[in-house]
Every structure is written in structure tokens, then in C-alpha cells.
Amino acid sequence: MYDNYSDEGGALYITGTSSSTFEQGKISYNQASDGAGVAIDQGALYLTNAAVYCNTAVTDGGGIFMETSGSVTLTNVGLYKNASATGVTHAVGVYVGTSTTLYMYNSVVQEALNAYALYGAGSGTLSYNNV
């Protein structure tokens, strides 16, 4: 998923009871107001053996943005060089909103440009990661 633009979820937007699995791919050079790479408003995303990089959000979640509910499971994922154009203090790697859950295993978050790599108001389980 490369070089897309949207208000939310530049490359991928998940809502309602949807559940999506993304394996062995790249999400890069996308733009959005929130969630330049991926935006989730309810639903679930399972991301495995993937890279999320060089995505730019205007406000929150350069790489992945979870709004009011939902979950993301990241396994063997690299998130790097994601950015927020306005330089706000919320995450440019993964933004975990209220009532959302992040499961992150054996993943790397690096080179968070101009904001926190991870930001959470929800909950999460993180194991064997490098941030």
C-alpha cells in the first residue's frame, strides 16, 4: 500500500466489526489527517511480517492510529520514519486511543520523527520489542 491519501487511514481504514489481516507487505508514503498508514475505529487489525514506514499524518498516528475502540496485533513489524506534519505530541508510530488495545510482539519502532514513538490512552501487551 503505497502513496495514498485520505482524511483517516491513508492506506487502510477499518471500522465497525471488521477484522483485517495483512501479512508480508509494506505500508509506506501515505498521508492522512489521522492514521496515515492505518486508521482503526472499532474492528481489528492483525499485521504480521510487515513494514510501516514514511507515512505522514497531519495530527495523530503517522503509522497506525486507533481511535475509540478496536485492537491491533503487531507481530514482527517494523515501524519507522513515520511523522506528524504538525509536530503534535501524540504518537507517530502507534497511537492507542481510549478503549483500544495494542498487542505488539517482536517488533521495532524507530526514528519517530517529531513526536512520541508510541502513545497510549488505552491498554496493551508488549513483549520482545525494540522502541
PDB file of C-alpha atoms in Angstrom:
ATOM      1  CA  MET A   1       0.000   0.000   0.000  1.00  0.00           C
ATOM      2  CA  TYR A   2       1.917   2.946  -1.334  1.00  0.00           C
ATOM      3  CA  ASP A   3       1.375   6.697  -1.860  1.00  0.00           C
ATOM      4  CA  ASN A   4      -2.306   7.099  -0.902  1.00  0.00           C
ATOM      5  CA  TYR A   5      -4.210   9.969   0.725  1.00  0.00           C
ATOM      6  CA  SER A   6      -7.359  10.096   2.842  1.00  0.00           C
ATOM      7  CA  ASP A   7      -8.840  12.057   5.735  1.00  0.00           C
ATOM      8  CA  GLU A   8      -8.410   9.000   8.006  1.00  0.00           C
ATOM      9  CA  GLY A   9      -6.471   5.879   7.138  1.00  0.00           C
ATOM     10  CA  GLY A  10      -4.303   6.913   4.207  1.00  0.00           C
ATOM     11  CA  ALA A  11      -3.682   3.305   3.154  1.00  0.00           C
ATOM     12  CA  LEU A  12      -6.210   1.338   5.204  1.00  0.00           C
ATOM     13  CA  TYR A  13      -9.292   2.303   7.259  1.00  0.00           C
ATOM     14  CA  ILE A  14     -11.000  -0.316   9.454  1.00  0.00           C
ATOM     15  CA  THR A  15     -14.350   0.326  11.152  1.00  0.00           C
ATOM     16  CA  GLY A  16     -17.323  -1.453  12.706  1.00  0.00           C
ATOM     17  CA  THR A  17     -16.886  -5.158  13.354  1.00  0.00           C
ATOM     18  CA  SER A  18     -14.380  -5.571  10.520  1.00  0.00           C
ATOM     19  CA  SER A  19     -11.298  -7.702  11.008  1.00  0.00           C
ATOM     20  CA  SER A  20      -8.348  -7.478   8.622  1.00  0.00           C
ATOM     21  CA  THR A  21      -5.142  -9.478   8.284  1.00  0.00           C
ATOM     22  CA  PHE A  22      -2.117  -8.015   6.493  1.00  0.00           C
ATOM     23  CA  GLU A  23       0.969 -10.200   6.047  1.00  0.00           C
ATOM     24  CA  GLN A  24       4.378  -9.762   4.413  1.00  0.00           C
ATOM     25  CA  GLY A  25       3.833  -6.343   2.915  1.00  0.00           C
ATOM     26  CA  LYS A  26       4.653  -2.649   3.144  1.00  0.00           C
ATOM     27  CA  ILE A  27       2.530   0.346   4.086  1.00  0.00           C
ATOM     28  CA  SER A  28       4.513   3.401   3.042  1.00  0.00           C
ATOM     29  CA  TYR A  29       4.425   7.037   1.858  1.00  0.00           C
ATOM     30  CA  ASN A  30       0.744   7.513   2.676  1.00  0.00           C
ATOM     31  CA  GLN A  31      -0.863  10.695   4.044  1.00  0.00           C
ATOM     32  CA  ALA A  32      -3.936  11.412   6.181  1.00  0.00           C
ATOM     33  CA  SER A  33      -5.199  13.722   8.898  1.00  0.00           C
ATOM     34  CA  ASP A  34      -5.128  10.784  11.349  1.00  0.00           C
ATOM     35  CA  GLY A  35      -3.602   7.363  10.755  1.00  0.00           C
ATOM     36  CA  ALA A  36      -1.574   7.989   7.627  1.00  0.00           C
ATOM     37  CA  GLY A  37      -0.700   4.299   7.356  1.00  0.00           C
ATOM     38  CA  VAL A  38      -3.702   2.707   9.071  1.00  0.00           C
ATOM     39  CA  ALA A  39      -6.695   4.093  10.993  1.00  0.00           C
ATOM     40  CA  ILE A  40      -8.940   1.887  13.120  1.00  0.00           C
ATOM     41  CA  ASP A  41     -12.275   2.976  14.565  1.00  0.00           C
ATOM     42  CA  GLN A  42     -13.544  -0.275  16.082  1.00  0.00           C
ATOM     43  CA  GLY A  43     -12.637  -3.557  14.416  1.00  0.00           C
ATOM     44  CA  ALA A  44      -9.303  -5.364  14.488  1.00  0.00           C
ATOM     45  CA  LEU A  45      -6.069  -5.489  12.507  1.00  0.00           C
ATOM     46  CA  TYR A  46      -3.563  -8.356  12.530  1.00  0.00           C
ATOM     47  CA  LEU A  47      -0.273  -7.181  10.999  1.00  0.00           C
ATOM     48  CA  THR A  48       2.489  -9.797  10.595  1.00  0.00           C
ATOM     49  CA  ASN A  49       5.954  -9.653   8.992  1.00  0.00           C
ATOM     50  CA  ALA A  50       5.330  -6.176   7.628  1.00  0.00           C
ATOM     51  CA  ALA A  51       6.842  -2.695   7.445  1.00  0.00           C
ATOM     52  CA  VAL A  52       5.012   0.571   8.135  1.00  0.00           C
ATOM     53  CA  TYR A  53       7.254   3.493   7.191  1.00  0.00           C
ATOM     54  CA  CYS A  54       7.484   7.066   5.869  1.00  0.00           C
ATOM     55  CA  ASN A  55       3.792   7.832   6.417  1.00  0.00           C
ATOM     56  CA  THR A  56       2.755  11.389   7.387  1.00  0.00           C
ATOM     57  CA  ALA A  57      -0.279  12.367   9.471  1.00  0.00           C
ATOM     58  CA  VAL A  58      -1.437  15.942   9.982  1.00  0.00           C
ATOM     59  CA  THR A  59      -2.356  15.265  13.628  1.00  0.00           C
ATOM     60  CA  ASP A  60      -2.136  11.773  15.180  1.00  0.00           C
ATOM     61  CA  GLY A  61      -0.758   8.347  14.302  1.00  0.00           C
ATOM     62  CA  GLY A  62       1.683   8.658  11.442  1.00  0.00           C
ATOM     63  CA  GLY A  63       1.972   4.872  11.250  1.00  0.00           C
ATOM     64  CA  ILE A  64      -1.098   3.436  12.996  1.00  0.00           C
ATOM     65  CA  PHE A  65      -3.984   5.290  14.670  1.00  0.00           C
ATOM     66  CA  MET A  66      -6.643   3.607  16.847  1.00  0.00           C
ATOM     67  CA  GLU A  67      -9.463   5.938  17.768  1.00  0.00           C
ATOM     68  CA  THR A  68     -12.195   4.988  20.258  1.00  0.00           C
ATOM     69  CA  SER A  69     -12.225   1.181  20.270  1.00  0.00           C
ATOM     70  CA  GLY A  70     -10.664  -1.757  18.474  1.00  0.00           C
ATOM     71  CA  SER A  71      -7.396  -3.629  18.555  1.00  0.00           C
ATOM     72  CA  VAL A  72      -4.150  -4.077  16.665  1.00  0.00           C
ATOM     73  CA  THR A  73      -1.852  -7.082  16.882  1.00  0.00           C
ATOM     74  CA  LEU A  74       1.652  -6.434  15.539  1.00  0.00           C
ATOM     75  CA  THR A  75       3.990  -9.422  15.124  1.00  0.00           C
ATOM     76  CA  ASN A  76       7.438  -8.970  13.539  1.00  0.00           C
ATOM     77  CA  VAL A  77       6.583  -5.452  12.333  1.00  0.00           C
ATOM     78  CA  GLY A  78       8.957  -2.557  11.645  1.00  0.00           C
ATOM     79  CA  LEU A  79       7.568   0.954  12.126  1.00  0.00           C
ATOM     80  CA  TYR A  80       9.997   3.698  11.184  1.00  0.00           C
ATOM     81  CA  LYS A  81      10.265   7.264   9.886  1.00  0.00           C
ATOM     82  CA  ASN A  82       6.563   7.948  10.349  1.00  0.00           C
ATOM     83  CA  ALA A  83       5.732  11.586  11.066  1.00  0.00           C
ATOM     84  CA  SER A  84       3.121  14.094  12.082  1.00  0.00           C
ATOM     85  CA  ALA A  85       3.178  17.211   9.930  1.00  0.00           C
ATOM     86  CA  THR A  86       2.133  19.477  12.810  1.00  0.00           C
ATOM     87  CA  GLY A  87       4.591  18.004  15.307  1.00  0.00           C
ATOM     88  CA  VAL A  88       1.939  17.315  17.952  1.00  0.00           C
ATOM     89  CA  THR A  89       2.876  15.280  20.991  1.00  0.00           C
ATOM     90  CA  HIS A  90       0.820  12.215  20.081  1.00  0.00           C
ATOM     91  CA  ALA A  91       2.372   9.152  18.520  1.00  0.00           C
ATOM     92  CA  VAL A  92       3.819   8.944  15.073  1.00  0.00           C
ATOM     93  CA  GLY A  93       4.472   5.197  15.322  1.00  0.00           C
ATOM     94  CA  VAL A  94       1.314   3.872  17.009  1.00  0.00           C
ATOM     95  CA  TYR A  95      -1.426   5.949  18.673  1.00  0.00           C
ATOM     96  CA  VAL A  96      -3.557   3.883  21.080  1.00  0.00           C
ATOM     97  CA  GLY A  97      -6.764   5.752  21.889  1.00  0.00           C
ATOM     98  CA  THR A  98      -9.256   5.296  24.722  1.00  0.00           C
ATOM     99  CA  SER A  99     -10.784   1.792  24.956  1.00  0.00           C
ATOM    100  CA  THR A 100      -8.356   0.384  22.369  1.00  0.00           C
ATOM    101  CA  THR A 101      -5.807  -2.398  22.767  1.00  0.00           C
ATOM    102  CA  LEU A 102      -2.347  -2.848  21.282  1.00  0.00           C
ATOM    103  CA  TYR A 103      -0.649  -6.248  21.199  1.00  0.00           C
ATOM    104  CA  MET A 104       2.945  -5.871  19.996  1.00  0.00           C
ATOM    105  CA  TYR A 105       5.398  -8.768  19.735  1.00  0.00           C
ATOM    106  CA  ASN A 106       8.957  -8.926  18.390  1.00  0.00           C
ATOM    107  CA  SER A 107       8.607  -5.587  16.608  1.00  0.00           C
ATOM    108  CA  VAL A 108      10.733  -2.462  16.143  1.00  0.00           C
ATOM    109  CA  VAL A 109       9.715   1.211  16.315  1.00  0.00           C
ATOM    110  CA  GLN A 110      12.472   3.635  15.371  1.00  0.00           C
ATOM    111  CA  GLU A 111      13.150   7.114  14.033  1.00  0.00           C
ATOM    112  CA  ALA A 112       9.856   8.545  15.235  1.00  0.00           C
ATOM    113  CA  LEU A 113      10.004  11.965  13.651  1.00  0.00           C
ATOM    114  CA  ASN A 114       8.909  14.956  15.790  1.00  0.00           C
ATOM    115  CA  ALA A 115       6.667  13.130  18.329  1.00  0.00           C
ATOM    116  CA  TYR A 116       6.422  10.084  20.599  1.00  0.00           C
ATOM    117  CA  ALA A 117       7.046   6.673  19.029  1.00  0.00           C
ATOM    118  CA  LEU A 118       4.151   5.142  20.990  1.00  0.00           C
ATOM    119  CA  TYR A 119       1.298   6.961  22.715  1.00  0.00           C
ATOM    120  CA  GLY A 120      -1.404   5.243  24.716  1.00  0.00           C
ATOM    121  CA  ALA A 121      -4.619   6.119  26.453  1.00  0.00           C
ATOM    122  CA  GLY A 122      -5.856   2.538  26.025  1.00  0.00           C
ATOM    123  CA  SER A 123      -4.195  -0.710  27.061  1.00  0.00           C
ATOM    124  CA  GLY A 124      -1.576  -3.014  25.651  1.00  0.00           C
ATOM    125  CA  THR A 125       0.610  -6.066  25.883  1.00  0.00           C
ATOM    126  CA  LEU A 126       4.147  -5.631  24.564  1.00  0.00           C
ATOM    127  CA  SER A 127       6.825  -8.345  24.504  1.00  0.00           C
ATOM    128  CA  TYR A 128      10.313  -8.576  22.942  1.00  0.00           C
ATOM    129  CA  ASN A 129      10.208  -5.230  21.150  1.00  0.00           C
ATOM    130  CA  ASN A 130      12.772  -2.536  20.439  1.00  0.00           C
ATOM    131  CA  VAL A 131      11.451   1.026  20.680  1.00  0.00           C
TER     132      VAL A 131
END
